[in-house]
Coordinates of C-alpha atoms and ligand atoms in Angstrom, one line a residue:
M1 CA -13.9 46.0 -15.1
G2 CA -15.8 48.3 -12.8
F3 CA -13.3 48.2 -9.8
R4 CA -11.0 51.0 -9.2
R5 CA -9.0 49.8 -6.1
V6 CA -8.6 46.2 -5.2
V7 CA -6.9 44.5 -2.4
V8 CA -5.3 41.2 -3.1
T9 CA -4.1 39.2 -0.1
G10 CA -1.6 36.7 -1.1
G11 CA -0.8 38.7 -4.1
A12 CA 2.8 37.8 -4.2
G13 CA 2.1 34.1 -4.6
F14 CA 1.6 32.0 -7.5
I15 CA -2.1 32.7 -8.4
G16 CA -2.1 36.1 -6.7
S17 CA 0.6 37.4 -8.8
H18 CA -1.3 36.4 -11.9
V19 CA -4.3 38.1 -10.5
C20 CA -2.6 41.3 -9.7
E21 CA -1.3 41.5 -13.2
A22 CA -4.6 40.9 -14.8
L23 CA -6.1 43.6 -12.5
L24 CA -3.6 46.0 -13.6
E25 CA -4.1 45.5 -17.2
R26 CA -7.7 46.0 -16.8
G27 CA -7.0 49.3 -15.2
A28 CA -7.6 48.9 -11.6
R29 CA -5.2 50.1 -8.8
V30 CA -4.1 47.2 -6.7
V31 CA -2.9 46.9 -3.2
C32 CA -0.9 43.4 -2.4
V33 CA -1.2 42.3 1.2
D34 CA 1.4 39.4 1.8
D35 CA 4.0 38.3 4.2
F36 CA 6.0 36.5 1.5
R37 CA 5.9 33.2 3.4
T38 CA 5.3 31.2 0.4
G39 CA 5.5 33.9 -2.2
S40 CA 8.0 36.5 -3.1
P41 CA 8.0 40.2 -4.1
D42 CA 9.9 39.1 -7.3
N43 CA 6.6 37.7 -8.7
L44 CA 5.2 41.1 -8.9
P45 CA 5.6 43.7 -11.6
D46 CA 6.9 47.2 -11.3
H47 CA 3.8 49.2 -12.0
P48 CA 2.5 52.6 -10.8
H49 CA -0.7 51.4 -10.0
L50 CA 0.6 48.4 -7.9
G51 CA 1.3 49.1 -4.1
V52 CA 2.7 46.3 -1.8
A53 CA 1.5 46.2 1.9
P54 CA 3.8 43.6 3.5
G55 CA 2.0 42.1 6.3
D56 CA 0.4 39.0 8.1
V57 CA -3.4 38.6 7.5
T58 CA -3.6 36.8 11.0
R59 CA -3.3 40.5 12.4
P60 CA -6.0 43.0 11.4
I61 CA -5.6 44.5 8.0
D62 CA -5.7 48.2 8.3
L63 CA -5.6 50.2 5.0
L64 CA -6.6 53.8 4.4
G65 CA -8.7 54.8 1.3
D66 CA -11.4 53.4 -0.5
V67 CA -11.5 49.6 -1.6
D68 CA -14.2 48.3 -3.9
L69 CA -13.1 44.6 -4.2
V70 CA -11.0 42.2 -1.7
L71 CA -9.8 39.1 -3.4
H72 CA -8.6 36.8 -0.3
L73 CA -6.0 34.5 -1.5
A74 CA -3.4 34.5 1.4
C75 CA -2.7 30.9 2.5
P76 CA -0.1 28.5 2.1
A77 CA -1.6 25.8 -0.7
S78 CA 1.0 23.2 -1.3
P79 CA 0.6 20.3 0.9
V80 CA 4.5 20.4 1.6
D81 CA 4.0 24.1 2.7
Y82 CA 0.9 23.5 4.9
L83 CA 2.1 20.6 6.4
R84 CA 5.5 22.2 7.8
M85 CA 3.4 25.1 9.0
P86 CA 0.3 23.4 10.4
V87 CA -0.8 25.9 13.3
D88 CA 0.1 29.0 11.0
T89 CA -2.0 27.4 8.2
L90 CA -5.1 27.1 10.8
R91 CA -4.5 30.8 11.9
T92 CA -4.2 32.0 8.5
G93 CA -7.2 30.1 7.3
A94 CA -9.3 31.2 10.1
L95 CA -8.0 34.5 11.4
G96 CA -6.9 35.7 8.0
T97 CA -10.3 35.1 6.6
L98 CA -12.0 36.9 9.5
H99 CA -9.9 40.0 8.9
A100 CA -10.1 39.8 5.1
L101 CA -14.0 39.7 5.7
E102 CA -13.7 42.7 8.2
L103 CA -11.8 44.7 5.8
A104 CA -14.4 44.2 3.1
R105 CA -17.2 44.9 5.6
R106 CA -15.6 48.2 6.7
K107 CA -15.0 49.5 3.3
G108 CA -18.3 48.2 1.9
A109 CA -16.4 46.1 -0.8
R110 CA -17.2 42.9 -2.6
I111 CA -15.2 40.1 -1.4
V112 CA -14.1 36.8 -3.1
V113 CA -12.5 34.2 -1.1
A114 CA -10.2 31.4 -2.3
S115 CA -11.7 28.2 -1.2
T116 CA -10.4 24.8 -2.5
S117 CA -11.5 21.3 -3.8
E118 CA -9.9 20.0 -0.4
V119 CA -13.2 21.1 1.2
Y120 CA -14.5 17.7 -0.4
G121 CA -11.6 15.9 1.0
D122 CA -11.3 12.3 -0.4
P123 CA -14.5 12.6 -2.0
L124 CA -17.2 9.9 -2.2
E125 CA -18.9 11.7 -4.9
H126 CA -17.6 12.1 -8.3
P127 CA -17.3 14.4 -10.1
Q128 CA -17.7 17.0 -7.2
R129 CA -20.6 19.3 -7.4
E130 CA -20.9 22.3 -5.1
D131 CA -23.7 20.7 -3.3
Y132 CA -21.6 17.7 -2.0
W133 CA -20.6 18.4 1.6
G134 CA -17.3 16.6 1.5
N135 CA -15.5 13.6 3.2
V136 CA -12.7 15.3 5.2
N137 CA -10.7 13.4 8.0
P138 CA -10.9 16.3 10.8
I139 CA -7.9 14.9 12.5
G140 CA -5.5 13.9 9.7
P141 CA -2.6 16.1 8.7
R142 CA -4.2 17.7 5.8
S143 CA -7.0 19.0 8.1
V144 CA -5.2 21.8 9.0
Y145 CA -5.5 23.2 5.5
D146 CA -9.1 21.5 4.8
E147 CA -10.6 22.4 8.0
A148 CA -9.2 25.9 7.9
K149 CA -10.7 26.5 4.5
R150 CA -14.3 25.0 5.5
F151 CA -14.1 27.4 8.5
G152 CA -13.3 30.3 6.0
E153 CA -16.4 29.3 4.1
A154 CA -18.5 29.3 7.2
A155 CA -17.1 32.7 7.9
V156 CA -17.9 34.1 4.6
E157 CA -21.5 32.8 4.8
A158 CA -22.1 34.1 8.3
F159 CA -20.7 37.8 7.3
R160 CA -23.1 37.4 4.3
R161 CA -26.2 36.5 6.5
E162 CA -25.4 38.6 9.5
Y163 CA -23.9 41.8 8.1
G164 CA -25.1 41.6 4.4
T165 CA -21.5 41.7 3.3
D166 CA -21.3 41.1 -0.8
T167 CA -19.4 37.9 -0.6
G168 CA -18.4 35.1 -3.1
I169 CA -16.6 31.9 -2.6
V170 CA -14.7 30.1 -5.2
R171 CA -13.4 26.4 -4.8
I172 CA -10.3 26.2 -6.9
F173 CA -9.2 22.8 -8.1
N174 CA -5.4 22.2 -8.9
T175 CA -4.1 24.9 -10.8
Y176 CA -0.6 25.2 -12.3
G177 CA 1.6 27.4 -14.5
P178 CA 4.5 29.9 -14.4
R179 CA 5.9 31.2 -11.2
M180 CA 5.1 28.1 -9.0
R181 CA 8.4 27.7 -6.7
P182 CA 10.3 24.5 -8.3
D183 CA 10.6 23.2 -4.7
D184 CA 6.8 23.9 -3.7
G185 CA 6.3 20.2 -3.8
R186 CA 3.3 20.4 -5.9
V187 CA 3.0 17.7 -8.6
V188 CA 3.6 20.0 -11.9
P189 CA 6.7 22.0 -10.8
T190 CA 8.0 18.9 -8.9
F191 CA 7.9 16.6 -12.1
L192 CA 8.9 19.4 -14.4
R193 CA 12.1 20.2 -12.2
Q194 CA 12.9 16.4 -12.0
A195 CA 12.3 15.8 -15.8
R196 CA 14.6 18.7 -16.7
A197 CA 17.3 17.3 -14.3
G198 CA 17.0 13.7 -15.5
E199 CA 16.1 12.9 -12.2
P200 CA 13.4 10.1 -11.4
L201 CA 10.1 11.7 -11.2
T202 CA 8.6 10.9 -7.7
V203 CA 5.1 9.3 -7.9
H204 CA 3.3 9.0 -4.5
G205 CA 2.0 5.5 -4.2
D206 CA 0.9 3.5 -7.3
G207 CA 0.1 6.9 -9.3
R208 CA -3.6 5.9 -10.1
Q209 CA -5.1 8.9 -8.0
T210 CA -6.6 11.4 -10.1
R211 CA -6.3 15.2 -10.6
S212 CA -7.8 17.9 -13.0
L213 CA -5.3 20.5 -13.8
C214 CA -6.4 23.9 -14.7
H215 CA -4.0 26.4 -16.3
V216 CA -3.6 29.5 -14.3
D217 CA -4.6 31.8 -17.1
D218 CA -7.9 30.2 -17.3
L219 CA -8.3 30.2 -13.6
V220 CA -7.7 33.8 -13.3
R221 CA -10.6 34.7 -15.9
G222 CA -12.9 32.6 -13.8
L223 CA -11.9 34.3 -10.6
L224 CA -12.3 37.7 -12.2
A225 CA -15.7 36.6 -13.6
M226 CA -16.8 35.7 -10.2
A227 CA -15.4 39.1 -8.7
E228 CA -17.8 40.9 -11.4
S229 CA -20.7 38.8 -10.8
P230 CA -23.3 39.3 -8.1
H231 CA -23.2 35.5 -7.2
H232 CA -22.3 34.5 -3.8
G233 CA -21.3 30.7 -4.7
P234 CA -19.6 28.6 -3.8
V235 CA -18.6 28.0 -7.5
N236 CA -16.1 25.5 -8.6
L237 CA -13.3 26.7 -10.6
G238 CA -11.1 24.1 -12.3
N239 CA -10.5 21.9 -15.3
P240 CA -12.7 18.9 -15.7
H241 CA -10.3 17.0 -17.8
E242 CA -9.2 14.2 -15.3
V243 CA -5.8 12.5 -15.3
T244 CA -4.0 10.2 -13.2
V245 CA -0.7 11.2 -11.6
L246 CA 1.1 8.4 -13.6
E247 CA -0.2 10.2 -16.8
I248 CA 1.0 13.4 -15.7
A249 CA 4.4 12.1 -15.2
E250 CA 4.4 10.4 -18.5
R251 CA 3.0 13.4 -20.3
I252 CA 5.8 15.7 -18.8
I253 CA 8.5 13.1 -19.7
A254 CA 7.4 13.2 -23.2
L255 CA 6.9 16.9 -23.6
T256 CA 10.3 17.4 -22.0
G257 CA 11.9 14.9 -24.0
S258 CA 13.6 13.8 -20.8
T259 CA 15.4 10.4 -20.2
S260 CA 13.9 10.5 -16.6
V261 CA 12.2 7.5 -15.3
V262 CA 9.1 7.1 -13.0
E263 CA 10.0 6.0 -9.4
H264 CA 7.1 5.0 -7.0
G265 CA 7.5 6.1 -3.1
A266 CA 5.1 5.9 -0.3
G267 CA 1.7 7.3 -0.6
M268 CA 0.6 10.5 1.2
V269 CA -1.6 10.2 4.3
D270 CA -5.3 10.9 3.2
D271 CA -4.3 11.7 -0.4
P272 CA -7.8 12.2 -2.3
K273 CA -8.1 9.2 -4.8
R274 CA -10.1 11.0 -7.3
R275 CA -10.8 14.7 -8.1
R276 CA -12.7 16.4 -10.9
P277 CA -15.0 19.5 -10.7
D278 CA -18.4 19.6 -11.9
I279 CA -18.4 23.1 -13.6
S280 CA -21.9 23.4 -14.6
L281 CA -22.7 26.2 -12.1
A282 CA -19.6 28.2 -13.4
R283 CA -20.7 27.7 -17.0
E284 CA -24.3 28.8 -16.1
V285 CA -23.6 31.9 -13.8
L286 CA -20.1 33.0 -15.0
G287 CA -20.2 32.0 -18.5
W288 CA -16.7 30.4 -17.9
E289 CA -15.0 27.4 -18.8
P290 CA -11.3 26.6 -19.4
E291 CA -9.8 26.9 -22.8
I292 CA -6.1 25.6 -22.3
S293 CA -5.6 21.9 -22.8
L294 CA -3.2 20.2 -20.4
D295 CA -0.6 19.5 -23.1
E296 CA -0.7 23.2 -24.4
G297 CA -0.5 24.4 -20.6
L298 CA 2.4 22.3 -19.8
R299 CA 4.1 23.6 -22.9
R300 CA 3.5 27.2 -21.7
S301 CA 4.7 26.3 -18.3
F302 CA 8.4 25.3 -19.4
A303 CA 8.7 27.7 -22.2
P304 CA 9.2 30.6 -22.6
H305 CA 8.5 31.3 -18.6
P306 CA 9.5 28.0 -16.8
V307 CA 7.4 27.0 -13.9
G308 CA 9.3 28.7 -11.1
Ligands
NAD401 P1 1.0 30.3 -3.1 O1 1.7 29.7 -1.7 O2 1.8 30.4 -4.0 O3 0.5 31.8 -2.6 C1 0.0 32.1 -1.2 C2 0.4 33.5 -1.0 O4 -0.1 34.0 0.2 C3 1.9 33.7 -0.7 O5 2.4 34.9 -1.4 C4 2.3 33.8 0.7 O6 3.2 34.5 1.1 C5 0.9 34.6 1.1 N1 0.4 34.3 2.5 C6 0.3 32.9 3.1 N2 -0.1 33.0 4.5 C7 -0.1 34.4 4.7 C8 -0.3 35.2 5.9 N3 -0.7 34.6 6.9 N4 -0.5 36.6 5.7 C9 -0.1 37.2 4.4 N5 0.2 36.4 3.2 C10 0.1 35.1 3.6 O7 -0.3 29.5 -3.1 P2 -1.4 29.7 -4.6 O8 -1.2 28.4 -5.2 O9 -1.0 30.8 -5.4 O10 -2.7 29.7 -3.7 C11 -3.4 31.0 -3.7 C12 -4.8 30.6 -3.1 O11 -5.6 29.7 -3.7 C13 -4.7 30.0 -1.6 O12 -5.6 30.5 -0.6 C14 -5.0 28.5 -1.9 O13 -5.6 27.8 -0.9 C15 -6.0 28.5 -3.1 N6 -6.1 27.5 -3.8 C16 -4.8 27.1 -4.6 C17 -5.0 26.2 -5.7 C18 -3.9 25.8 -6.4 O14 -4.0 24.6 -7.2 N7 -2.8 26.5 -6.8 C19 -6.1 25.1 -5.5 C20 -6.9 25.3 -4.6 C21 -7.1 26.6 -3.7
UDP402 N1 2.3 13.8 -6.2 C1 3.2 13.0 -6.5 N2 4.5 13.2 -6.6 C2 5.0 14.5 -6.1 C3 4.1 15.5 -5.8 C4 2.6 15.1 -5.9 O1 2.8 11.7 -6.9 O2 6.1 14.8 -6.1 C5 1.1 13.6 -6.2 C6 0.2 13.8 -4.9 O3 0.5 12.5 -3.9 C7 -1.3 14.0 -5.2 C8 -1.0 14.6 -6.5 O4 0.3 14.3 -7.2 O5 -1.9 12.7 -5.4 C9 -1.2 16.0 -6.4 O6 -0.4 16.5 -5.4 P1 -0.3 18.2 -5.3 O7 0.7 18.2 -4.1 O8 0.2 18.9 -6.5 O9 -1.9 18.6 -4.9 P2 -3.0 18.2 -4.0 O10 -4.1 17.9 -4.9 O11 -2.5 17.1 -3.2 O12 -3.1 19.4 -3.1

C-alpha cells in the first residue's frame, strides 16, 4: 500500500475499526477521527501508528501534518441509530462530508467516501446497478440518512469537478461481522443476540423483504482496493447473494442451535423490499468480489469473536 498517513473518520465504529486494523497491518500510519456516538475507543487496537483524534465531523477537521488518504466513514448507519438522531444524521451526512472533502482538498489527498445502497431507496430496478438513480421517499423517516448520503455524493462530485479533488465513492450494501453492537438494531446482531438468549427473533413484517449480506473482511478489501484505484465511482460494494429476512432468521437459529422461534412484528416504514448489488463494475475496475459465504461469515461472527 502506497499510503503513509491515512485519516479514517468514523474509525471507532464497526466498519471503521476493521479498516484501521487493515491499514495498520499494511504499514500505514492512521488517524481516527470519531466522536464515539455509535462507536467506541474499545474497538481500536493499541498500536504505536494509530492516533485517535476525538471530534465531531460536523465541525471543521483540523489536523497537522501530511495526509495521503481520507476514508470518510463517520455517520450513524443502523436505522435504529439514525432514526433516534435524525437532525444530527442530516448534519453529519451533509456538513461532515463537506468537512472531510475540505480536509482532502487542503492536504492534496485522495478521499473515498462511504455511501450506501440506501441511495437506491426502495428500488424499482433489481439488482441495483450504479447507473440507477433510486427511489427514495424524500420526507419519510429514513430520508435523514438516505438524502444526507445522496447530498454527500453530490458534494463529492462537486469537489471533483470544481477543485479537481481526487475522489471515490463506494456504495456499501448491508455488511455484518464482529464488533457490531448487540443493541445496534441491525438484523444480524439483533437475531444473534436473540438466538443466543433463546428469545423470539423479531422479524419486521412478513420477512419476505430481501437483503444481500457481506462479511466485513470482504468489504474492507473492496474499500481499500477503491482507495488504491484511480476510479471515482460510484462503485457498489456488497455480496450479491440475496436472502429473505426470514431466511436470515432461520439460518441463525440453525447455526446457533437455538430453541428460539420467529415472531412477526410491524413492518418498518419505507423498508426496502428487495436489495441486491450488481457488482460487475467492482469486478471490472477493482478486480474485487466477496469470498466469504453467509454461513461461513455468520459462523465467524459468533465464534471466536461474537458480534458485539
Ligand atoms: P457505525 O455506527 O458502527 O460507525 C460509525 C462511526 O462514525 C462510529 O464510530 C460513530 O461514533 C462515528 N460518527 C458518527 N457520526 C459522527 C460525527 N458526527 N462525528 C464523528 N464521528 C461520528 O456504522 P458502520 O456500520 O461502521 O458504518 C460506517 C459507514 O459505512 C457509515 O458511513 C455508513 O453509512 C456506511 N455504510 C455501512 C453499511 C453497513 O451495512 N454497515 C452499509 C452502507 C453504508
Ligand atoms: N429487521 C428485522 N428485525 C430486526 C432488525 C431488522 O426484521 O430486528 C429487518 C429490517 O426490517 C430490514 C432488514 O431486516 O428489512 C435489514 O435491516 P437492517 O436494520 O439490518 O438494515 P437496513 O438494510 O434496513 O438498513
